[in-house]
């Protein structure tokens, strides 16, 4: 969970909200309702509008995504669904929008992490949907400062539970 905390909460060119939006989008593309709902709540805590998230999940092409972020999300979607079809032009679109190679690497890492996490969640049968019970989410009513080390705390909780 330390890696997850560093990737999603650490310093980066992409904002924490943008990284959580990518986590949400990848999870939605993978039809993982648990991760979609969990990371949507975090994205909202970190300033991403819920209506934008809904629109993005519904239809990328018509979603009112910031033009600078659009090529990052397009890259992530292609990496998620057709990774062998990525070409230099896909990365160049990200760079042309003003992002660095480091920002693209952040987006790639979030996409990769959530492909793994989605499969762990789905493979172990977790089926809780935060969309149906948003008040049960740890981010409910919190601020960005409250969520600074979310994943590390979660890992510590799981470790403590395992030790009995």
PDB file of C-alpha atoms in Angstrom:
ATOM      1  CA  UNK A   1       0.000   0.000   0.000  1.00  0.00           C
ATOM      2  CA  UNK A   2       3.011   2.274   0.384  1.00  0.00           C
ATOM      3  CA  UNK A   3       3.452   2.280  -3.412  1.00  0.00           C
ATOM      4  CA  UNK A   4      -0.231   3.123  -3.853  1.00  0.00           C
ATOM      5  CA  UNK A   5       0.019   5.971  -1.346  1.00  0.00           C
ATOM      6  CA  UNK A   6       3.079   7.375  -3.084  1.00  0.00           C
ATOM      7  CA  UNK A   7       1.520   7.131  -6.519  1.00  0.00           C
ATOM      8  CA  UNK A   8      -1.902   8.517  -5.643  1.00  0.00           C
ATOM      9  CA  UNK A   9      -1.041  10.911  -2.816  1.00  0.00           C
ATOM     10  CA  UNK A  10       2.584  11.838  -3.429  1.00  0.00           C
ATOM     11  CA  UNK A  11       3.925  14.783  -5.367  1.00  0.00           C
ATOM     12  CA  UNK A  12       3.373  14.627  -9.087  1.00  0.00           C
ATOM     13  CA  UNK A  13       2.629  16.652 -12.159  1.00  0.00           C
ATOM     14  CA  UNK A  14      -0.892  15.277 -12.254  1.00  0.00           C
ATOM     15  CA  UNK A  15      -2.948  16.503  -9.322  1.00  0.00           C
ATOM     16  CA  UNK A  16      -4.215  14.027  -6.745  1.00  0.00           C
ATOM     17  CA  UNK A  17      -7.718  14.616  -8.121  1.00  0.00           C
ATOM     18  CA  UNK A  18      -6.566  13.877 -11.675  1.00  0.00           C
ATOM     19  CA  UNK A  19      -4.860  10.666 -10.539  1.00  0.00           C
ATOM     20  CA  UNK A  20      -8.010   9.603  -8.687  1.00  0.00           C
ATOM     21  CA  UNK A  21     -10.038  10.448 -11.804  1.00  0.00           C
ATOM     22  CA  UNK A  22      -7.787   8.146 -13.837  1.00  0.00           C
ATOM     23  CA  UNK A  23      -8.248   5.408 -11.212  1.00  0.00           C
ATOM     24  CA  UNK A  24     -12.011   5.904 -11.435  1.00  0.00           C
ATOM     25  CA  UNK A  25     -12.027   5.912 -15.239  1.00  0.00           C
ATOM     26  CA  UNK A  26      -9.873   2.779 -15.543  1.00  0.00           C
ATOM     27  CA  UNK A  27     -12.052   1.010 -12.970  1.00  0.00           C
ATOM     28  CA  UNK A  28     -15.188   1.997 -14.887  1.00  0.00           C
ATOM     29  CA  UNK A  29     -13.669   0.764 -18.160  1.00  0.00           C
ATOM     30  CA  UNK A  30     -13.000  -2.535 -16.370  1.00  0.00           C
ATOM     31  CA  UNK A  31     -16.548  -2.604 -14.914  1.00  0.00           C
ATOM     32  CA  UNK A  32     -15.219  -2.824 -11.348  1.00  0.00           C
ATOM     33  CA  UNK A  33     -18.025  -1.108  -9.452  1.00  0.00           C
ATOM     34  CA  UNK A  34     -16.237  -1.246  -6.081  1.00  0.00           C
ATOM     35  CA  UNK A  35     -13.135   0.601  -7.306  1.00  0.00           C
ATOM     36  CA  UNK A  36     -15.160   2.943  -9.515  1.00  0.00           C
ATOM     37  CA  UNK A  37     -17.243   4.048  -6.537  1.00  0.00           C
ATOM     38  CA  UNK A  38     -14.350   4.139  -4.091  1.00  0.00           C
ATOM     39  CA  UNK A  39     -12.107   6.265  -6.287  1.00  0.00           C
ATOM     40  CA  UNK A  40     -14.905   8.462  -7.527  1.00  0.00           C
ATOM     41  CA  UNK A  41     -15.428   9.541  -3.907  1.00  0.00           C
ATOM     42  CA  UNK A  42     -11.736  10.351  -3.538  1.00  0.00           C
ATOM     43  CA  UNK A  43     -11.682  12.207  -6.871  1.00  0.00           C
ATOM     44  CA  UNK A  44     -14.566  14.355  -5.648  1.00  0.00           C
ATOM     45  CA  UNK A  45     -12.804  15.063  -2.324  1.00  0.00           C
ATOM     46  CA  UNK A  46      -9.833  16.282  -4.361  1.00  0.00           C
ATOM     47  CA  UNK A  47     -11.907  18.639  -6.502  1.00  0.00           C
ATOM     48  CA  UNK A  48     -13.196  16.634  -9.458  1.00  0.00           C
ATOM     49  CA  UNK A  49     -16.835  17.390 -10.270  1.00  0.00           C
ATOM     50  CA  UNK A  50     -19.146  14.384  -9.990  1.00  0.00           C
ATOM     51  CA  UNK A  51     -21.019  15.448 -13.127  1.00  0.00           C
ATOM     52  CA  UNK A  52     -17.756  15.317 -15.074  1.00  0.00           C
ATOM     53  CA  UNK A  53     -17.090  11.809 -13.770  1.00  0.00           C
ATOM     54  CA  UNK A  54     -20.584  10.683 -14.803  1.00  0.00           C
ATOM     55  CA  UNK A  55     -20.166  12.199 -18.267  1.00  0.00           C
ATOM     56  CA  UNK A  56     -16.711  10.652 -18.717  1.00  0.00           C
ATOM     57  CA  UNK A  57     -17.944   7.198 -17.774  1.00  0.00           C
ATOM     58  CA  UNK A  58     -20.980   7.592 -20.029  1.00  0.00           C
ATOM     59  CA  UNK A  59     -19.177   8.873 -23.147  1.00  0.00           C
ATOM     60  CA  UNK A  60     -15.573  10.033 -23.339  1.00  0.00           C
ATOM     61  CA  UNK A  61     -16.116  11.839 -26.640  1.00  0.00           C
ATOM     62  CA  UNK A  62     -18.842  14.152 -25.334  1.00  0.00           C
ATOM     63  CA  UNK A  63     -17.638  14.506 -21.733  1.00  0.00           C
ATOM     64  CA  UNK A  64     -16.668  18.082 -20.795  1.00  0.00           C
ATOM     65  CA  UNK A  65     -13.092  17.080 -19.972  1.00  0.00           C
ATOM     66  CA  UNK A  66     -10.467  19.823 -19.798  1.00  0.00           C
ATOM     67  CA  UNK A  67      -8.706  19.913 -23.176  1.00  0.00           C
ATOM     68  CA  UNK A  68      -5.317  19.533 -21.516  1.00  0.00           C
ATOM     69  CA  UNK A  69      -6.417  16.364 -19.685  1.00  0.00           C
ATOM     70  CA  UNK A  70      -8.297  14.829 -22.639  1.00  0.00           C
ATOM     71  CA  UNK A  71      -5.230  13.285 -24.353  1.00  0.00           C
ATOM     72  CA  UNK A  72      -4.056  11.810 -21.038  1.00  0.00           C
ATOM     73  CA  UNK A  73      -7.412  10.083 -20.575  1.00  0.00           C
ATOM     74  CA  UNK A  74      -7.423   8.968 -24.222  1.00  0.00           C
ATOM     75  CA  UNK A  75      -3.968   7.454 -23.734  1.00  0.00           C
ATOM     76  CA  UNK A  76      -5.081   5.687 -20.562  1.00  0.00           C
ATOM     77  CA  UNK A  77      -8.212   4.320 -22.258  1.00  0.00           C
ATOM     78  CA  UNK A  78      -6.166   2.934 -25.149  1.00  0.00           C
ATOM     79  CA  UNK A  79      -3.531   1.517 -22.786  1.00  0.00           C
ATOM     80  CA  UNK A  80      -6.320  -0.109 -20.801  1.00  0.00           C
ATOM     81  CA  UNK A  81      -8.152  -1.705 -23.725  1.00  0.00           C
ATOM     82  CA  UNK A  82      -5.675  -1.947 -26.627  1.00  0.00           C
ATOM     83  CA  UNK A  83      -2.157  -1.630 -25.213  1.00  0.00           C
ATOM     84  CA  UNK A  84      -0.479  -3.203 -28.232  1.00  0.00           C
ATOM     85  CA  UNK A  85      -2.030  -0.503 -30.444  1.00  0.00           C
ATOM     86  CA  UNK A  86      -0.375   2.451 -28.666  1.00  0.00           C
ATOM     87  CA  UNK A  87       1.832   4.452 -31.018  1.00  0.00           C
ATOM     88  CA  UNK A  88       4.181   7.413 -30.658  1.00  0.00           C
ATOM     89  CA  UNK A  89       1.390   9.742 -31.787  1.00  0.00           C
ATOM     90  CA  UNK A  90      -0.637   8.810 -28.683  1.00  0.00           C
ATOM     91  CA  UNK A  91       2.185   9.919 -26.386  1.00  0.00           C
ATOM     92  CA  UNK A  92       2.887  12.955 -28.551  1.00  0.00           C
ATOM     93  CA  UNK A  93      -0.715  14.141 -28.080  1.00  0.00           C
ATOM     94  CA  UNK A  94      -0.087  14.133 -24.314  1.00  0.00           C
ATOM     95  CA  UNK A  95       3.154  16.101 -24.731  1.00  0.00           C
ATOM     96  CA  UNK A  96       1.501  18.531 -27.161  1.00  0.00           C
ATOM     97  CA  UNK A  97      -1.105  19.278 -24.473  1.00  0.00           C
ATOM     98  CA  UNK A  98       1.698  20.492 -22.218  1.00  0.00           C
ATOM     99  CA  UNK A  99       2.390  17.409 -20.120  1.00  0.00           C
ATOM    100  CA  UNK A 100       5.842  15.986 -19.484  1.00  0.00           C
ATOM    101  CA  UNK A 101       7.037  12.421 -19.863  1.00  0.00           C
ATOM    102  CA  UNK A 102       6.879  12.170 -16.056  1.00  0.00           C
ATOM    103  CA  UNK A 103       3.166  13.040 -16.114  1.00  0.00           C
ATOM    104  CA  UNK A 104       2.522  10.411 -18.769  1.00  0.00           C
ATOM    105  CA  UNK A 105       4.424   7.884 -16.657  1.00  0.00           C
ATOM    106  CA  UNK A 106       2.233   8.779 -13.652  1.00  0.00           C
ATOM    107  CA  UNK A 107      -0.881   8.120 -15.748  1.00  0.00           C
ATOM    108  CA  UNK A 108       0.546   4.815 -17.016  1.00  0.00           C
ATOM    109  CA  UNK A 109       1.324   3.706 -13.449  1.00  0.00           C
ATOM    110  CA  UNK A 110      -2.193   4.563 -12.234  1.00  0.00           C
ATOM    111  CA  UNK A 111      -3.687   2.647 -15.160  1.00  0.00           C
ATOM    112  CA  UNK A 112      -1.474  -0.371 -14.476  1.00  0.00           C
ATOM    113  CA  UNK A 113      -2.131  -0.296 -10.734  1.00  0.00           C
ATOM    114  CA  UNK A 114      -5.882  -0.233 -11.207  1.00  0.00           C
ATOM    115  CA  UNK A 115      -5.870  -3.020 -13.737  1.00  0.00           C
ATOM    116  CA  UNK A 116      -4.209  -5.114 -11.035  1.00  0.00           C
ATOM    117  CA  UNK A 117      -6.444  -3.828  -8.213  1.00  0.00           C
ATOM    118  CA  UNK A 118      -9.625  -4.300 -10.262  1.00  0.00           C
ATOM    119  CA  UNK A 119      -8.692  -7.908 -10.908  1.00  0.00           C
ATOM    120  CA  UNK A 120      -7.902  -8.531  -7.247  1.00  0.00           C
ATOM    121  CA  UNK A 121     -11.244  -7.033  -6.211  1.00  0.00           C
ATOM    122  CA  UNK A 122     -13.231  -8.888  -8.882  1.00  0.00           C
ATOM    123  CA  UNK A 123     -11.255 -12.113  -8.451  1.00  0.00           C
ATOM    124  CA  UNK A 124     -11.899 -12.223  -4.714  1.00  0.00           C
ATOM    125  CA  UNK A 125     -15.600 -11.504  -5.098  1.00  0.00           C
ATOM    126  CA  UNK A 126     -15.769  -8.049  -3.529  1.00  0.00           C
ATOM    127  CA  UNK A 127     -19.076  -6.664  -4.721  1.00  0.00           C
ATOM    128  CA  UNK A 128     -19.830  -3.688  -2.491  1.00  0.00           C
ATOM    129  CA  UNK A 129     -20.904  -0.655  -4.517  1.00  0.00           C
ATOM    130  CA  UNK A 130     -20.271   2.744  -2.934  1.00  0.00           C
ATOM    131  CA  UNK A 131     -22.746   4.278  -5.376  1.00  0.00           C
ATOM    132  CA  UNK A 132     -25.472   2.518  -3.403  1.00  0.00           C
ATOM    133  CA  UNK A 133     -24.099   3.538   0.024  1.00  0.00           C
ATOM    134  CA  UNK A 134     -21.876   6.621  -0.370  1.00  0.00           C
ATOM    135  CA  UNK A 135     -22.056   7.494   3.338  1.00  0.00           C
ATOM    136  CA  UNK A 136     -20.139   4.304   4.097  1.00  0.00           C
ATOM    137  CA  UNK A 137     -17.079   5.480   2.180  1.00  0.00           C
ATOM    138  CA  UNK A 138     -14.065   6.545   4.280  1.00  0.00           C
ATOM    139  CA  UNK A 139     -13.913   9.810   2.316  1.00  0.00           C
ATOM    140  CA  UNK A 140     -17.507  10.779   3.138  1.00  0.00           C
ATOM    141  CA  UNK A 141     -17.474  14.246   4.657  1.00  0.00           C
ATOM    142  CA  UNK A 142     -13.687  14.484   4.606  1.00  0.00           C
ATOM    143  CA  UNK A 143     -11.222  17.018   3.259  1.00  0.00           C
ATOM    144  CA  UNK A 144      -8.094  16.481   1.147  1.00  0.00           C
ATOM    145  CA  UNK A 145      -5.985  16.824   4.304  1.00  0.00           C
ATOM    146  CA  UNK A 146      -7.926  13.985   5.924  1.00  0.00           C
ATOM    147  CA  UNK A 147      -7.046  11.742   2.990  1.00  0.00           C
ATOM    148  CA  UNK A 148      -3.294  12.414   2.798  1.00  0.00           C
ATOM    149  CA  UNK A 149      -2.194   8.841   3.573  1.00  0.00           C
ATOM    150  CA  UNK A 150      -5.360   6.906   2.850  1.00  0.00           C
ATOM    151  CA  UNK A 151      -3.802   3.787   1.372  1.00  0.00           C
ATOM    152  CA  UNK A 152      -1.069   3.329   3.946  1.00  0.00           C
ATOM    153  CA  UNK A 153      -3.690   3.502   6.733  1.00  0.00           C
ATOM    154  CA  UNK A 154      -5.811   0.959   4.863  1.00  0.00           C
ATOM    155  CA  UNK A 155      -2.832  -1.390   4.575  1.00  0.00           C
ATOM    156  CA  UNK A 156      -2.072  -1.017   8.282  1.00  0.00           C
ATOM    157  CA  UNK A 157      -5.694  -1.837   9.100  1.00  0.00           C
ATOM    158  CA  UNK A 158      -5.595  -4.982   6.930  1.00  0.00           C
ATOM    159  CA  UNK A 159      -2.278  -6.038   8.501  1.00  0.00           C
ATOM    160  CA  UNK A 160      -3.677  -5.578  12.020  1.00  0.00           C
ATOM    161  CA  UNK A 161      -6.766  -7.602  11.120  1.00  0.00           C
ATOM    162  CA  UNK A 162      -4.582 -10.402   9.722  1.00  0.00           C
ATOM    163  CA  UNK A 163      -2.596 -10.576  12.964  1.00  0.00           C
ATOM    164  CA  UNK A 164      -5.824 -10.931  14.904  1.00  0.00           C
TER     165      UNK A 164
END
